[in-house]
Short mmCIF file of C-alpha atoms and ligand atoms in Angstrom, two decimals:
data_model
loop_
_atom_site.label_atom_id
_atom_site.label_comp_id
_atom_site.label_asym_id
_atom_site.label_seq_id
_atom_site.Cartn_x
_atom_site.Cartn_y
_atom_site.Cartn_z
CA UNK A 1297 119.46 -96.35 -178.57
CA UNK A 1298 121.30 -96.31 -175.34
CA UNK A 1299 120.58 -99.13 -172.95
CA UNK A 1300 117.50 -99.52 -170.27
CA UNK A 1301 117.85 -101.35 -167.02
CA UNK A 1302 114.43 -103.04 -165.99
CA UNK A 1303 115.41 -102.13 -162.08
CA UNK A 1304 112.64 -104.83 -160.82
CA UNK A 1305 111.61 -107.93 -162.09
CA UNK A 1306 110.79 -111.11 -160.67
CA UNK A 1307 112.18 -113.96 -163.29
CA UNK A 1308 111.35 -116.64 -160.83
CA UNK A 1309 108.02 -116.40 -161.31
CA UNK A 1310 105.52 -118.29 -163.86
CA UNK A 1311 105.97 -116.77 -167.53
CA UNK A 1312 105.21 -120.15 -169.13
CA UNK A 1313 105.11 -121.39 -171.52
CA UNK A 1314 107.97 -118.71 -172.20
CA UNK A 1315 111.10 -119.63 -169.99
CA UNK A 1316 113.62 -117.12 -168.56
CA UNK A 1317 116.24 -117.58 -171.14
CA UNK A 1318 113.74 -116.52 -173.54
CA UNK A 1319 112.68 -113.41 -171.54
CA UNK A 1320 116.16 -112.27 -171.03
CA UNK A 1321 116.85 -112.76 -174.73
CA UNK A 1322 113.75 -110.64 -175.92
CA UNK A 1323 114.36 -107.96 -173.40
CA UNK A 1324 118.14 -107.62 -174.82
CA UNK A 1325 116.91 -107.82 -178.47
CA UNK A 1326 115.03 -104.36 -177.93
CA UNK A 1327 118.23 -103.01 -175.84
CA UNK A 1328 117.03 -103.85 -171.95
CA UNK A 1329 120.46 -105.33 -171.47
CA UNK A 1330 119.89 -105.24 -167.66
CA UNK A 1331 117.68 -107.01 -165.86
CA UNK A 1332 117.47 -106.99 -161.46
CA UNK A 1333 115.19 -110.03 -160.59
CA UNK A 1334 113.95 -109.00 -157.33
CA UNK A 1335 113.42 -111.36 -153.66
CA UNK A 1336 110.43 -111.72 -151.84
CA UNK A 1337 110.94 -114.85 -149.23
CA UNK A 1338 113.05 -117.17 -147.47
CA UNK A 1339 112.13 -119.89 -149.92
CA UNK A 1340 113.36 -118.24 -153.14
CA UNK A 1341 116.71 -117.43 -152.35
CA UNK A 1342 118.62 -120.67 -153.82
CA UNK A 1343 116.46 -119.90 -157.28
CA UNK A 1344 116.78 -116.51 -157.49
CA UNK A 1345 120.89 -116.80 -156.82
CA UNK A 1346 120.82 -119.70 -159.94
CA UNK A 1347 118.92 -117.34 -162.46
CA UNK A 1348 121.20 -114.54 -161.40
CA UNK A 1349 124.60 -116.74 -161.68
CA UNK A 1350 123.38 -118.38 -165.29
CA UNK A 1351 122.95 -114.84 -167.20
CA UNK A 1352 126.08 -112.09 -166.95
CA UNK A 1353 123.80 -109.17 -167.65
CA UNK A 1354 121.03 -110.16 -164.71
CA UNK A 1355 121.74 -109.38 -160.70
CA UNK A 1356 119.65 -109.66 -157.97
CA UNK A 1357 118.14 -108.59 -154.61
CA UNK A 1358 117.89 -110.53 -151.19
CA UNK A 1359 115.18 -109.92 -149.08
CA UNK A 1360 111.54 -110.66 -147.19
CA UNK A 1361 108.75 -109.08 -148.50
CA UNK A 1362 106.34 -107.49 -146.44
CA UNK A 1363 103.33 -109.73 -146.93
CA UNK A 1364 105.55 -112.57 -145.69
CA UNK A 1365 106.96 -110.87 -143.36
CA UNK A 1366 105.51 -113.39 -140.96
CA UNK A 1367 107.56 -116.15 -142.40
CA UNK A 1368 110.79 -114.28 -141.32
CA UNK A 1369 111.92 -115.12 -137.69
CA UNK A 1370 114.26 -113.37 -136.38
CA UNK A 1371 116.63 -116.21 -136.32
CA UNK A 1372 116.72 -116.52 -140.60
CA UNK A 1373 118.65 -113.08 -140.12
CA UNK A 1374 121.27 -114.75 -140.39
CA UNK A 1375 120.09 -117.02 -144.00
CA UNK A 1376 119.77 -113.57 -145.50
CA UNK A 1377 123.24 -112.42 -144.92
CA UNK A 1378 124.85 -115.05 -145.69
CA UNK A 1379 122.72 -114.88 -149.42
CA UNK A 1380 123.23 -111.48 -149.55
CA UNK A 1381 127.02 -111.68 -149.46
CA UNK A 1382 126.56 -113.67 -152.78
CA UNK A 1383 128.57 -111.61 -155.42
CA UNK A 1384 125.80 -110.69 -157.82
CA UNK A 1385 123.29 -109.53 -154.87
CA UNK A 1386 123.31 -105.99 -155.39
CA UNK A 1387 120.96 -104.69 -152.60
CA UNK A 1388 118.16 -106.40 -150.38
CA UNK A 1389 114.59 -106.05 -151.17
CA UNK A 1390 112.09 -106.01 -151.32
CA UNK A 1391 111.35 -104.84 -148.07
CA UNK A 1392 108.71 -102.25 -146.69
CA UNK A 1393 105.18 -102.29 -145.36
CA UNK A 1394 101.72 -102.73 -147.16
CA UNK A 1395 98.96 -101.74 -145.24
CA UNK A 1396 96.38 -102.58 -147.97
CA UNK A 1397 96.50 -106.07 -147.98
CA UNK A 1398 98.25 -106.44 -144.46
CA UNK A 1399 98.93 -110.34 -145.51
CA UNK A 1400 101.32 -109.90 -142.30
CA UNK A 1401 100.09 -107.87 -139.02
CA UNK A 1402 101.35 -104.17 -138.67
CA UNK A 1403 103.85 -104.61 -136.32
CA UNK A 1404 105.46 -107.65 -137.65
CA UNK A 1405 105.85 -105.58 -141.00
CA UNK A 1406 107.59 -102.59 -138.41
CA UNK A 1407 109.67 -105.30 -136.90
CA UNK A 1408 111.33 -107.11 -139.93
CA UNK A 1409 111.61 -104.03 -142.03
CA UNK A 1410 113.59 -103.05 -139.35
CA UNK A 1411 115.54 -106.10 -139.25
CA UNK A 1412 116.54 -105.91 -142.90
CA UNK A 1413 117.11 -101.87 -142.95
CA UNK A 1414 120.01 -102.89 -140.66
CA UNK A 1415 120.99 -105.52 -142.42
CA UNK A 1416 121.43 -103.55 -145.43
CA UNK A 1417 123.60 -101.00 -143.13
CA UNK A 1418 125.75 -103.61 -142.00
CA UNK A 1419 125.90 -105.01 -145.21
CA UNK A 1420 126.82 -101.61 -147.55
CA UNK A 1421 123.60 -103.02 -149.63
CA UNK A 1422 120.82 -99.97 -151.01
CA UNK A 1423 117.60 -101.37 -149.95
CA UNK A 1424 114.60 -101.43 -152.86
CA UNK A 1425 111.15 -100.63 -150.49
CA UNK A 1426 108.09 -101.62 -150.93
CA UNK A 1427 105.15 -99.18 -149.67
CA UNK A 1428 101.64 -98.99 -150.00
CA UNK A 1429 99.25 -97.27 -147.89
CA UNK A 1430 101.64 -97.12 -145.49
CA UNK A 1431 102.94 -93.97 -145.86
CA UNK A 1432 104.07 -92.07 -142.01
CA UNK A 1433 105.31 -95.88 -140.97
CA UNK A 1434 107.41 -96.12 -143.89
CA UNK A 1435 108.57 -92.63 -143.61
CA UNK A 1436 109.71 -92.89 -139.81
CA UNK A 1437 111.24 -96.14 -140.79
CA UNK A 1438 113.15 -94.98 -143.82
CA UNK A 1439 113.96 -91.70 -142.22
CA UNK A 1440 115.74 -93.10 -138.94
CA UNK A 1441 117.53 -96.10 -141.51
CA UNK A 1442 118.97 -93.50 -144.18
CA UNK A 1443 120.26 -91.22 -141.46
CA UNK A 1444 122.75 -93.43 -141.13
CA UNK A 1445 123.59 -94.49 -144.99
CA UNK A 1446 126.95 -92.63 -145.54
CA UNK A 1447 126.83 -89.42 -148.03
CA UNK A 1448 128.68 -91.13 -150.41
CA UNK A 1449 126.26 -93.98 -151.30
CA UNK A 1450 122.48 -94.21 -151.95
CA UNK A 1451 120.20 -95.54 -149.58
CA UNK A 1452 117.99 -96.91 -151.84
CA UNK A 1453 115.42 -97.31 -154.38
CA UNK A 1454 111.29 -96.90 -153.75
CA UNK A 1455 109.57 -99.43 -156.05
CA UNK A 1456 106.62 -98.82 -157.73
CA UNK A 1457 106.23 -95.78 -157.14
CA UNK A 1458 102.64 -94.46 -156.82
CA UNK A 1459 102.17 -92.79 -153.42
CA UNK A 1460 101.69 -89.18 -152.94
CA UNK A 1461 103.36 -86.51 -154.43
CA UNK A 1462 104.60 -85.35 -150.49
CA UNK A 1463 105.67 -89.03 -149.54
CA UNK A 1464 107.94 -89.03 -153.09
CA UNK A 1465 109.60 -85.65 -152.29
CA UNK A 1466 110.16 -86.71 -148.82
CA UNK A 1467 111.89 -89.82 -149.67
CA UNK A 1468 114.26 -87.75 -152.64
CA UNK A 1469 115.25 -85.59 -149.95
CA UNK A 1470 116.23 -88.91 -147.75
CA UNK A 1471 118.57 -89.63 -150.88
CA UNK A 1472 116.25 -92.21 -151.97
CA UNK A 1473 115.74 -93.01 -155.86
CA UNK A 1474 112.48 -93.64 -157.11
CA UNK A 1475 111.45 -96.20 -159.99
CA UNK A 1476 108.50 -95.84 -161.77
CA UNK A 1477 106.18 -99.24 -163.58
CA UNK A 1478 104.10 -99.73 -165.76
CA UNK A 1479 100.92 -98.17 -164.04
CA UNK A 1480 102.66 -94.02 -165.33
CA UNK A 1481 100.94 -95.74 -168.64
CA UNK A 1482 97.67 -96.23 -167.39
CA UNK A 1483 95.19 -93.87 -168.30
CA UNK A 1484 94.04 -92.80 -165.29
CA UNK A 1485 97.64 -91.69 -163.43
CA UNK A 1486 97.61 -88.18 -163.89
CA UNK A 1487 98.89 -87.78 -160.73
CA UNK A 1488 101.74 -89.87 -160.70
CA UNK A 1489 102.34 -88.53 -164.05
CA UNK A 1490 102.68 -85.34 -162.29
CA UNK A 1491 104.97 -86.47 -159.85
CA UNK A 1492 107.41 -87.69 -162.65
CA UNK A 1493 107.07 -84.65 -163.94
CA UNK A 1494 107.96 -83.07 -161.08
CA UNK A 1495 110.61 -85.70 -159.67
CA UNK A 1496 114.51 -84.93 -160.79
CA UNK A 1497 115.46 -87.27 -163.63
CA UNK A 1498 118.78 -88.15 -162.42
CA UNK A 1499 117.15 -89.66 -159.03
CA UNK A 1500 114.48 -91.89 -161.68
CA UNK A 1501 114.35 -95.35 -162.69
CA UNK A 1502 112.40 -97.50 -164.77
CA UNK A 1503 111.22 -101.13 -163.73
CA UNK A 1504 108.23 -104.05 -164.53
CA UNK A 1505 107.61 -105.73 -161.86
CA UNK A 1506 107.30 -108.23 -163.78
CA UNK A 1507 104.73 -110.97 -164.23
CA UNK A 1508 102.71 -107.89 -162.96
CA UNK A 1509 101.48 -104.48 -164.65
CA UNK A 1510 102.20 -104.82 -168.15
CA UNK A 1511 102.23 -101.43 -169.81
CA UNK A 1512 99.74 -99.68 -172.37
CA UNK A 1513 99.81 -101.18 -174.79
CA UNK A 1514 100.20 -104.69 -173.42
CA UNK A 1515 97.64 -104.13 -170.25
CA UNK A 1516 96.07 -106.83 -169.22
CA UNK A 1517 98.74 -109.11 -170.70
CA UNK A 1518 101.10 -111.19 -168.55
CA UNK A 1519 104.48 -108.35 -168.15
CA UNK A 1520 107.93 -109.10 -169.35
CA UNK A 1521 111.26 -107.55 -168.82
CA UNK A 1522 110.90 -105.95 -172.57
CA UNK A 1523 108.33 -103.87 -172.01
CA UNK A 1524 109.96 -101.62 -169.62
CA UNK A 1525 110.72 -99.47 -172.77
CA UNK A 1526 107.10 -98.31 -172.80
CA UNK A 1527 107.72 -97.22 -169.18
CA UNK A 1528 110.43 -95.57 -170.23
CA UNK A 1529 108.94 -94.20 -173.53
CA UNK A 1530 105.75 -92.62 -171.19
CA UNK A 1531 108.72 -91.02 -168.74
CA UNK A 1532 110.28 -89.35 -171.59
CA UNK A 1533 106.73 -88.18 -173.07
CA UNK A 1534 106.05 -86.73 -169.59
CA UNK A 1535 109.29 -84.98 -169.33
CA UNK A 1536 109.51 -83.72 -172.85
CA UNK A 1537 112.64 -85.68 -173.29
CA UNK A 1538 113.96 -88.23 -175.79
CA UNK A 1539 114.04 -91.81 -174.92
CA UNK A 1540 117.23 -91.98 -175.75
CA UNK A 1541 117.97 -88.53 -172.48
CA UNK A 1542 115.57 -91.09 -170.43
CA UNK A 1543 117.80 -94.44 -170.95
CA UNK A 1544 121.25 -92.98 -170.34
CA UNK A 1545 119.81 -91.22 -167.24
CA UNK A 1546 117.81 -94.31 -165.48
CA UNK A 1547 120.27 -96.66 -166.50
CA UNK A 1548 123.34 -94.09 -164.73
CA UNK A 1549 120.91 -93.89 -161.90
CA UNK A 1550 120.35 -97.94 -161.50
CA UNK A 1551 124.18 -98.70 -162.16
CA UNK A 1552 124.92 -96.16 -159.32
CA UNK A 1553 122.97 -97.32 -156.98
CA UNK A 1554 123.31 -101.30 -157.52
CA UNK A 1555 127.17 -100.98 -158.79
CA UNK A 1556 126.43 -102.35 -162.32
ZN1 ZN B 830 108.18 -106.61 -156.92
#
């Protein structure tokens, strides 16, 4: 089978009494032979850099997440460039607003995903956006950053996906990429299900999020890089398409956009 790409994972995080060597080996041994372990804070950046450097096949992402986006003073602009310029940082992210928990206030969210959109422009860097029920903010946001992403490159990938159908065709016609998790598995998204239906398959990827939202039929379960094939597996079902069509295309579409 050709190769996946889990597009977002976070191997930083508790997966014990498994450790990450293990989790990388596993996800190779059923051909996810590329794995993006994603940033969420200041204080992760030195041990998200070390897992990235210590495995050839794993990359990452440098950026401030939106519940802490509280934590990130203007100031530590400058800590985040200097990570991101390390040579397996591929984009920065995740970045974006949530509006469900709102862990940080509204306009601090506005503020610092600002902050990082133009870092990613000054940087050359796709951004990987986080977004939940915070859809016309993120939109404005995203619409005013990828006006100024040159043709040639894509602005970015929208995690996660599982906002409106609207939101989704909005942010394809922004250039954006979209990357679908576990949850097209779950038994009640027949919506989003429609939306990858709907959604062109050379602008889809496949991710974990891993520790979080293992798919049927590990629900429930702690997630790991390995099971993006069921993601993947569900895509294909949806699209009446071989896994095999689904791999080459998501795994094109993530070594694109990160330069894999
Ligand atoms: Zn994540």
């Amino acid at each position: 089978m050709d190769a996946l790409i889990d597009s977002h994972c976070h191997l930083n995080y508790d997966y014990a009494p498994k450790t990450v060597d293990e989790l990388v080996r596993e996800a190779a041994a059923v051909g996810v032979t590329t794995l993006v372990t994603i940033g969420t804070g200041l204080d992760t950046l030195g041990e998200i850099a070390r897992i990235s450097e210590r495995f050839e096949n794993v990359y990452h992402t440098v950026g401030v997440h939106p519940h802490e986006a509280s934590t990130l003073a203007p100031g530590d602009v400058e800590t985040l460039r200097q990570a991101a310029r390390h040579p397996k940082c591929r984009a920065i992210g995740e970045i974006g607003l949530d509006y469900y928990y709102d862990h940080s206030p509204r306009e601090v969210q506005r503020e610092r995903l600002r902050l990082q959109l133009d870092l990613a422009l000054e940087l050359g860097l796709p951004v990987v956006v986080h977004g939940r029920d915070a859809e016309a903010d993120l939109l404005e946001a995203l619409t005013a950053y990828a006006a100024k992403v040159p043709a040639s490159r894509s602005p970015g990938i929208i995690h996660c996906f599982s906002g409106t159908r609207g939101f989704g065709e909005r942010c394809l016609t922004l250039g954006f990429s979209i990357s679908f998790s576990g949850i097209l598995t779950f038994k009640t998204a027949e919506e989003l299900r429609a939306c990858a239906r709907a959604f062109p398959l050379e602008r889809l990827l496949v991710e974990t999020d891993s520790p979080y939202l293992a798919p049927v039929p590990h629900r429930g379960r702690k997630c790991e890089p390995h099971m993006v094939r069921f993601t993947a597996q569900k895509l294909a079902d949806v699209k009446g398409l071989s896994l095999e069509e689904v791999a080459r295309a998501t795994t094109e579409n993530a070594r694109r956009i990160f330069r894999i």
